[in-house]
PDB file of C-alpha atoms in Angstrom:
ATOM      1  CA  UNK A   1     -38.590 -54.068 -53.635  1.00 48.00           C
ATOM      2  CA  UNK A   2     -41.334 -51.432 -53.863  1.00 47.00           C
ATOM      3  CA  UNK A   3     -41.004 -47.929 -55.319  1.00 49.00           C
ATOM      4  CA  UNK A   4     -40.984 -46.498 -51.779  1.00 47.00           C
ATOM      5  CA  UNK A   5     -38.122 -48.766 -50.704  1.00 50.00           C
ATOM      6  CA  UNK A   6     -36.138 -47.758 -53.779  1.00 53.00           C
ATOM      7  CA  UNK A   7     -36.387 -44.090 -52.882  1.00 61.00           C
ATOM      8  CA  UNK A   8     -35.042 -44.897 -49.421  1.00 71.00           C
ATOM      9  CA  UNK A   9     -32.023 -46.769 -50.836  1.00 79.00           C
ATOM     10  CA  UNK A  10     -30.780 -44.799 -53.861  1.00 77.00           C
ATOM     11  CA  UNK A  11     -27.579 -46.861 -54.205  1.00 81.00           C
ATOM     12  CA  UNK A  12     -29.530 -50.119 -54.469  1.00 82.00           C
ATOM     13  CA  UNK A  13     -31.993 -48.441 -56.845  1.00 88.00           C
ATOM     14  CA  UNK A  14     -29.118 -47.244 -59.070  1.00 88.00           C
ATOM     15  CA  UNK A  15     -27.525 -50.712 -59.036  1.00 91.00           C
ATOM     16  CA  UNK A  16     -30.787 -52.402 -60.049  1.00 92.00           C
ATOM     17  CA  UNK A  17     -31.445 -49.814 -62.753  1.00 91.00           C
ATOM     18  CA  UNK A  18     -27.899 -50.214 -64.104  1.00 92.00           C
ATOM     19  CA  UNK A  19     -28.334 -53.993 -64.304  1.00 94.00           C
ATOM     20  CA  UNK A  20     -31.705 -53.668 -66.049  1.00 94.00           C
ATOM     21  CA  UNK A  21     -30.407 -51.067 -68.523  1.00 92.00           C
ATOM     22  CA  UNK A  22     -27.398 -53.258 -69.315  1.00 93.00           C
ATOM     23  CA  UNK A  23     -29.688 -56.215 -70.042  1.00 95.00           C
ATOM     24  CA  UNK A  24     -32.085 -54.155 -72.179  1.00 93.00           C
ATOM     25  CA  UNK A  25     -29.294 -52.443 -74.127  1.00 91.00           C
ATOM     26  CA  UNK A  26     -27.472 -55.730 -74.738  1.00 92.00           C
ATOM     27  CA  UNK A  27     -30.563 -57.596 -75.937  1.00 93.00           C
ATOM     28  CA  UNK A  28     -31.714 -54.610 -78.015  1.00 89.00           C
ATOM     29  CA  UNK A  29     -28.303 -54.371 -79.639  1.00 85.00           C
ATOM     30  CA  UNK A  30     -28.345 -58.074 -80.500  1.00 86.00           C
ATOM     31  CA  UNK A  31     -31.838 -57.815 -81.963  1.00 87.00           C
ATOM     32  CA  UNK A  32     -30.868 -54.807 -84.073  1.00 84.00           C
ATOM     33  CA  UNK A  33     -27.727 -56.559 -85.312  1.00 80.00           C
ATOM     34  CA  UNK A  34     -29.781 -59.590 -86.280  1.00 80.00           C
ATOM     35  CA  UNK A  35     -31.890 -57.340 -88.527  1.00 77.00           C
ATOM     36  CA  UNK A  36     -28.801 -56.410 -90.552  1.00 72.00           C
ATOM     37  CA  UNK A  37     -27.210 -59.837 -90.738  1.00 65.00           C
ATOM     38  CA  UNK A  38     -28.033 -61.962 -93.754  1.00 70.00           C
ATOM     39  CA  UNK A  39     -26.689 -64.957 -95.612  1.00 70.00           C
ATOM     40  CA  UNK A  40     -24.339 -62.578 -97.437  1.00 80.00           C
ATOM     41  CA  UNK A  41     -23.182 -60.316 -94.562  1.00 89.00           C
ATOM     42  CA  UNK A  42     -22.684 -61.403 -90.943  1.00 88.00           C
ATOM     43  CA  UNK A  43     -23.311 -59.079 -88.000  1.00 86.00           C
ATOM     44  CA  UNK A  44     -19.560 -58.660 -87.437  1.00 90.00           C
ATOM     45  CA  UNK A  45     -18.995 -57.867 -91.112  1.00 94.00           C
ATOM     46  CA  UNK A  46     -21.813 -55.325 -91.045  1.00 92.00           C
ATOM     47  CA  UNK A  47     -20.269 -53.708 -87.975  1.00 92.00           C
ATOM     48  CA  UNK A  48     -16.980 -53.262 -89.868  1.00 96.00           C
ATOM     49  CA  UNK A  49     -18.821 -51.752 -92.842  1.00 96.00           C
ATOM     50  CA  UNK A  50     -20.678 -49.315 -90.572  1.00 94.00           C
ATOM     51  CA  UNK A  51     -17.401 -48.352 -88.881  1.00 96.00           C
ATOM     52  CA  UNK A  52     -15.828 -47.626 -92.261  1.00 97.00           C
ATOM     53  CA  UNK A  53     -18.806 -45.527 -93.278  1.00 96.00           C
ATOM     54  CA  UNK A  54     -18.290 -43.353 -90.195  1.00 94.00           C
ATOM     55  CA  UNK A  55     -14.486 -43.267 -90.446  1.00 94.00           C
ATOM     56  CA  UNK A  56     -14.211 -42.866 -94.209  1.00 92.00           C
ATOM     57  CA  UNK A  57     -11.082 -45.018 -94.251  1.00 92.00           C
ATOM     58  CA  UNK A  58      -9.033 -46.899 -91.703  1.00 95.00           C
ATOM     59  CA  UNK A  59      -6.322 -49.474 -91.186  1.00 94.00           C
ATOM     60  CA  UNK A  60      -6.979 -53.122 -90.332  1.00 95.00           C
ATOM     61  CA  UNK A  61      -5.313 -52.625 -86.937  1.00 94.00           C
ATOM     62  CA  UNK A  62      -7.496 -49.658 -86.024  1.00 95.00           C
ATOM     63  CA  UNK A  63     -10.646 -51.525 -87.066  1.00 97.00           C
ATOM     64  CA  UNK A  64      -9.583 -54.611 -85.081  1.00 96.00           C
ATOM     65  CA  UNK A  65      -8.984 -52.451 -82.030  1.00 95.00           C
ATOM     66  CA  UNK A  66     -12.367 -50.743 -82.351  1.00 94.00           C
ATOM     67  CA  UNK A  67     -14.166 -54.059 -82.867  1.00 94.00           C
ATOM     68  CA  UNK A  68     -12.216 -55.755 -80.024  1.00 93.00           C
ATOM     69  CA  UNK A  69     -10.960 -58.603 -82.192  1.00 96.00           C
ATOM     70  CA  UNK A  70      -7.455 -59.822 -82.964  1.00 96.00           C
ATOM     71  CA  UNK A  71      -5.674 -58.653 -86.129  1.00 94.00           C
ATOM     72  CA  UNK A  72      -5.856 -62.164 -87.715  1.00 96.00           C
ATOM     73  CA  UNK A  73      -9.633 -62.252 -87.166  1.00 97.00           C
ATOM     74  CA  UNK A  74      -9.953 -58.797 -88.724  1.00 97.00           C
ATOM     75  CA  UNK A  75      -7.820 -59.892 -91.678  1.00 96.00           C
ATOM     76  CA  UNK A  76     -10.277 -62.760 -92.333  1.00 97.00           C
ATOM     77  CA  UNK A  77     -13.304 -60.446 -92.010  1.00 97.00           C
ATOM     78  CA  UNK A  78     -11.762 -57.905 -94.384  1.00 98.00           C
ATOM     79  CA  UNK A  79     -10.831 -60.673 -96.835  1.00 97.00           C
ATOM     80  CA  UNK A  80     -14.438 -61.849 -97.001  1.00 96.00           C
ATOM     81  CA  UNK A  81     -15.688 -58.274 -97.391  1.00 98.00           C
ATOM     82  CA  UNK A  82     -13.157 -57.620-100.144  1.00 97.00           C
ATOM     83  CA  UNK A  83     -14.106 -60.866-101.937  1.00 97.00           C
ATOM     84  CA  UNK A  84     -17.738 -59.711-101.813  1.00 96.00           C
ATOM     85  CA  UNK A  85     -16.771 -56.363-103.338  1.00 97.00           C
ATOM     86  CA  UNK A  86     -17.802 -54.391-100.242  1.00 97.00           C
ATOM     87  CA  UNK A  87     -14.387 -52.981 -99.242  1.00 98.00           C
ATOM     88  CA  UNK A  88     -11.179 -52.092-100.997  1.00 97.00           C
ATOM     89  CA  UNK A  89      -7.742 -52.608 -99.470  1.00 96.00           C
ATOM     90  CA  UNK A  90      -4.801 -50.686-100.884  1.00 93.00           C
ATOM     91  CA  UNK A  91      -1.477 -49.195 -99.833  1.00 90.00           C
ATOM     92  CA  UNK A  92      -1.755 -46.289 -97.411  1.00 80.00           C
ATOM     93  CA  UNK A  93      -0.752 -43.115 -99.317  1.00 82.00           C
ATOM     94  CA  UNK A  94       1.392 -41.798 -96.464  1.00 81.00           C
ATOM     95  CA  UNK A  95       3.020 -45.098 -95.500  1.00 82.00           C
ATOM     96  CA  UNK A  96       3.251 -47.840 -98.118  1.00 80.00           C
ATOM     97  CA  UNK A  97       3.867 -50.426 -95.396  1.00 86.00           C
ATOM     98  CA  UNK A  98       0.339 -49.922 -94.070  1.00 87.00           C
ATOM     99  CA  UNK A  99      -2.923 -50.982 -95.661  1.00 92.00           C
ATOM    100  CA  UNK A 100      -5.825 -48.583 -96.050  1.00 95.00           C
ATOM    101  CA  UNK A 101      -9.382 -49.944 -96.062  1.00 97.00           C
ATOM    102  CA  UNK A 102     -12.292 -48.073 -97.665  1.00 96.00           C
ATOM    103  CA  UNK A 103     -15.896 -48.857 -98.541  1.00 97.00           C
ATOM    104  CA  UNK A 104     -16.891 -49.502-102.126  1.00 98.00           C
ATOM    105  CA  UNK A 105     -20.201 -48.203-103.508  1.00 97.00           C
ATOM    106  CA  UNK A 106     -21.631 -51.689-102.867  1.00 96.00           C
ATOM    107  CA  UNK A 107     -20.385 -51.549 -99.274  1.00 96.00           C
ATOM    108  CA  UNK A 108     -22.016 -48.157 -98.797  1.00 96.00           C
ATOM    109  CA  UNK A 109     -25.309 -49.533-100.138  1.00 95.00           C
ATOM    110  CA  UNK A 110     -25.066 -52.540 -97.784  1.00 94.00           C
ATOM    111  CA  UNK A 111     -24.697 -50.193 -94.789  1.00 93.00           C
ATOM    112  CA  UNK A 112     -27.575 -48.000 -95.963  1.00 93.00           C
ATOM    113  CA  UNK A 113     -29.790 -51.050 -96.561  1.00 91.00           C
ATOM    114  CA  UNK A 114     -28.973 -52.406 -93.088  1.00 89.00           C
ATOM    115  CA  UNK A 115     -29.857 -49.088 -91.478  1.00 90.00           C
ATOM    116  CA  UNK A 116     -33.159 -48.967 -93.340  1.00 91.00           C
ATOM    117  CA  UNK A 117     -33.957 -52.502 -92.147  1.00 88.00           C
ATOM    118  CA  UNK A 118     -33.153 -51.640 -88.517  1.00 88.00           C
ATOM    119  CA  UNK A 119     -35.073 -48.381 -88.716  1.00 91.00           C
ATOM    120  CA  UNK A 120     -38.098 -50.198 -90.123  1.00 91.00           C
ATOM    121  CA  UNK A 121     -37.961 -52.788 -87.335  1.00 90.00           C
ATOM    122  CA  UNK A 122     -37.727 -50.050 -84.690  1.00 92.00           C
ATOM    123  CA  UNK A 123     -40.482 -48.044 -86.380  1.00 94.00           C
ATOM    124  CA  UNK A 124     -42.788 -51.070 -86.241  1.00 94.00           C
ATOM    125  CA  UNK A 125     -42.119 -51.519 -82.514  1.00 93.00           C
ATOM    126  CA  UNK A 126     -42.554 -47.816 -81.743  1.00 95.00           C
ATOM    127  CA  UNK A 127     -45.752 -47.843 -83.799  1.00 95.00           C
ATOM    128  CA  UNK A 128     -47.203 -50.295 -81.272  1.00 96.00           C
ATOM    129  CA  UNK A 129     -46.808 -47.776 -78.409  1.00 96.00           C
ATOM    130  CA  UNK A 130     -49.307 -45.161 -77.305  1.00 97.00           C
ATOM    131  CA  UNK A 131     -48.614 -41.406 -77.165  1.00 96.00           C
ATOM    132  CA  UNK A 132     -47.570 -41.440 -73.498  1.00 97.00           C
ATOM    133  CA  UNK A 133     -45.134 -44.312 -74.048  1.00 97.00           C
ATOM    134  CA  UNK A 134     -43.710 -42.560 -77.103  1.00 97.00           C
ATOM    135  CA  UNK A 135     -43.090 -39.381 -75.089  1.00 97.00           C
ATOM    136  CA  UNK A 136     -41.402 -41.489 -72.396  1.00 97.00           C
ATOM    137  CA  UNK A 137     -39.216 -43.151 -75.044  1.00 95.00           C
ATOM    138  CA  UNK A 138     -38.182 -39.716 -76.366  1.00 96.00           C
ATOM    139  CA  UNK A 139     -37.260 -38.596 -72.854  1.00 96.00           C
ATOM    140  CA  UNK A 140     -35.372 -41.827 -72.153  1.00 94.00           C
ATOM    141  CA  UNK A 141     -33.490 -41.558 -75.462  1.00 93.00           C
ATOM    142  CA  UNK A 142     -32.406 -38.018 -74.604  1.00 95.00           C
ATOM    143  CA  UNK A 143     -31.277 -39.048 -71.110  1.00 94.00           C
ATOM    144  CA  UNK A 144     -29.354 -42.052 -72.461  1.00 91.00           C
ATOM    145  CA  UNK A 145     -27.717 -39.947 -75.158  1.00 91.00           C
ATOM    146  CA  UNK A 146     -26.685 -37.267 -72.695  1.00 92.00           C
ATOM    147  CA  UNK A 147     -25.347 -39.705 -70.091  1.00 89.00           C
ATOM    148  CA  UNK A 148     -24.015 -42.602 -72.185  1.00 85.00           C
ATOM    149  CA  UNK A 149     -23.162 -41.276 -75.631  1.00 82.00           C
ATOM    150  CA  UNK A 150     -21.936 -37.771 -74.898  1.00 77.00           C
ATOM    151  CA  UNK A 151     -20.043 -38.800 -71.739  1.00 75.00           C
ATOM    152  CA  UNK A 152     -17.789 -41.699 -72.703  1.00 65.00           C
ATOM    153  CA  UNK A 153     -15.575 -41.556 -69.614  1.00 60.00           C
TER     154      UNK A 153
END
């Protein structure tokens, strides 16, 4: 389909763009996650650590819900993270029946290190673009943020 045909069929154009964006975002997300995974920390474990950094503290059930995994799977992930000294599980101060999960200093450093690694990978890719492409990337990032991040409906 040519650019002219796309302008004449905006619904088809939007459908094709949505499919392409989904593919690019999915692959990009996988690539970024692979730059934080290591022999010590898996991508799913890193995701839990990053969630805890944003949340400050949480319960295993809330983390499982956010990560779209079952509570038993989350229990195993948290057990491995606790064994590695990256999270601490203790009784919730308001409800002793619940468990509260927080990052340790080592967990915080693991998240920070992962972000630096991802940022460096992205920086190297952006460094390979010219000025016009970089401006286009800035514009695209702003559009995506406004329409995907800010509007989560």
